[in-house]
Amino acid sequence: MSLQEQFGKDVLITGWGHSRFGKLSEDTLESLIVQVATDAINTAGIEPGQIDEIFVGQFNSGMMPLAFPSSLALQVSPELANVPSTRVENACASGSAAFQQGTKSLLAGTAKTVLVVGAEKMTHAGADVVGAGLLGADYDMAGKSSTTGFTGLFAEVAKHYQKRYCAGAGNLSDVLGTIAAKNHRNGVDNPYAQLRKDLGEEFCRTVSDKNPMVADPLRRTDCSPVSDGAAAVVLSSSPTGGAAGPVRLAGFGQANDFFPAERRDPTAFEATRMSWQRALAMAGVGLDDLDFAEVHDCFTIAELLMYEAMGLTEPGEGSRAIEEGWVFKDGKLPVNVSGGLKAKGHPVGATGVSQHVLAAMQLTGTAGEMQLAGPRRAAVQNMGGVGIANYVSILEAI
């Protein structure tokens, strides 16, 4: 049973906008929000006055002084005066959280057209400020000093994984390097990506002056960069006659795990797995029905664990998906054709919305050099913290 069958109404992505990701010194949070929101409204073929509600995904966590950005989207047009707008925050999943809030407004019938924006400015802040801000998304490390920040947390996940599944059999470091190389290669074709350079497997697998170890076993190429950027979508309950045609949300899932690390299996990502199961069940489809997926690869170990959480492989066997080519652009389930967070960049609040935009572009045949051959169904997965807040969307071409 699909979302449409379950709720008796459609949720459609009818327009979108996307900024370039990277160090955007000339842009403010306001200018980025206005840019992508304007593009999304124009692409949807509607007037600003048709927007019933706005949700803005942004993490911030002290990375910039302005902590109240919800009304910045109203700067698009005087027609948006008095439109309700809410900031949504759920760590690195803030963008998908905003997307789901917009979805629920449509399903509740309190809105017919919703604007969802995800945005973040990070590169202006010092490394210590960014590091402390991101660590605010961890129960055990929030407010504490760390030389490795969130990289250190995922490095611990990688160490647990290595000990449990790879001791004496296989090189986890090489597998992670191949994931990094795949996503860097894919990012070359993404005009919005921050890192558009094919680095190759040897470089990504090797520790060097240009690719130092950040937190063993994670090298610089295993880590997504600090980024500025924004993305936006218009969600509608019926087609709006937009330029690219609508994309249907077939199902969605959310699941949260316990916050203290001692209450979680470090390699199971159980709530992530549950979010996948809920989304696929609502859509009435399985993994074999998907043509590609955009997943949250804040670190390469996260993408490896996504292969297992989504059910592509059994626990401990995620390396098969990369070694046997399943997740490459020409594989049976391409993953992160956009370059993922690894190459595209990770402006935290923008990421979840960006993933939906790029999936919608693929499904409408408007992805340019990134375009796959005729995809019909996709998954988007976004998470906050170390597998804490988890969101999955299943999107379909119409």
Coordinates of N, CA and C in Angstrom, one line a residue, residues 17 42 240 289 386 389:
G17 N 14.9 24.0 -6.1 CA 16.1 24.9 -6.3 C 17.3 24.4 -5.6
N42 N 9.5 29.2 -8.8 CA 9.4 29.4 -10.3 C 9.4 28.0 -11.0
T240 N 1.2 21.1 -10.4 CA 1.1 22.6 -10.6 C 1.5 23.1 -12.0
D289 N 13.1 -2.9 -6.2 CA 12.2 -2.0 -7.0 C 12.9 -0.6 -7.1
V386 N 25.1 10.0 15.3 CA 25.6 8.7 14.9 C 24.4 7.7 14.9
A389 N 18.9 10.2 14.6 CA 17.6 10.7 14.0 C 17.7 10.2 12.5

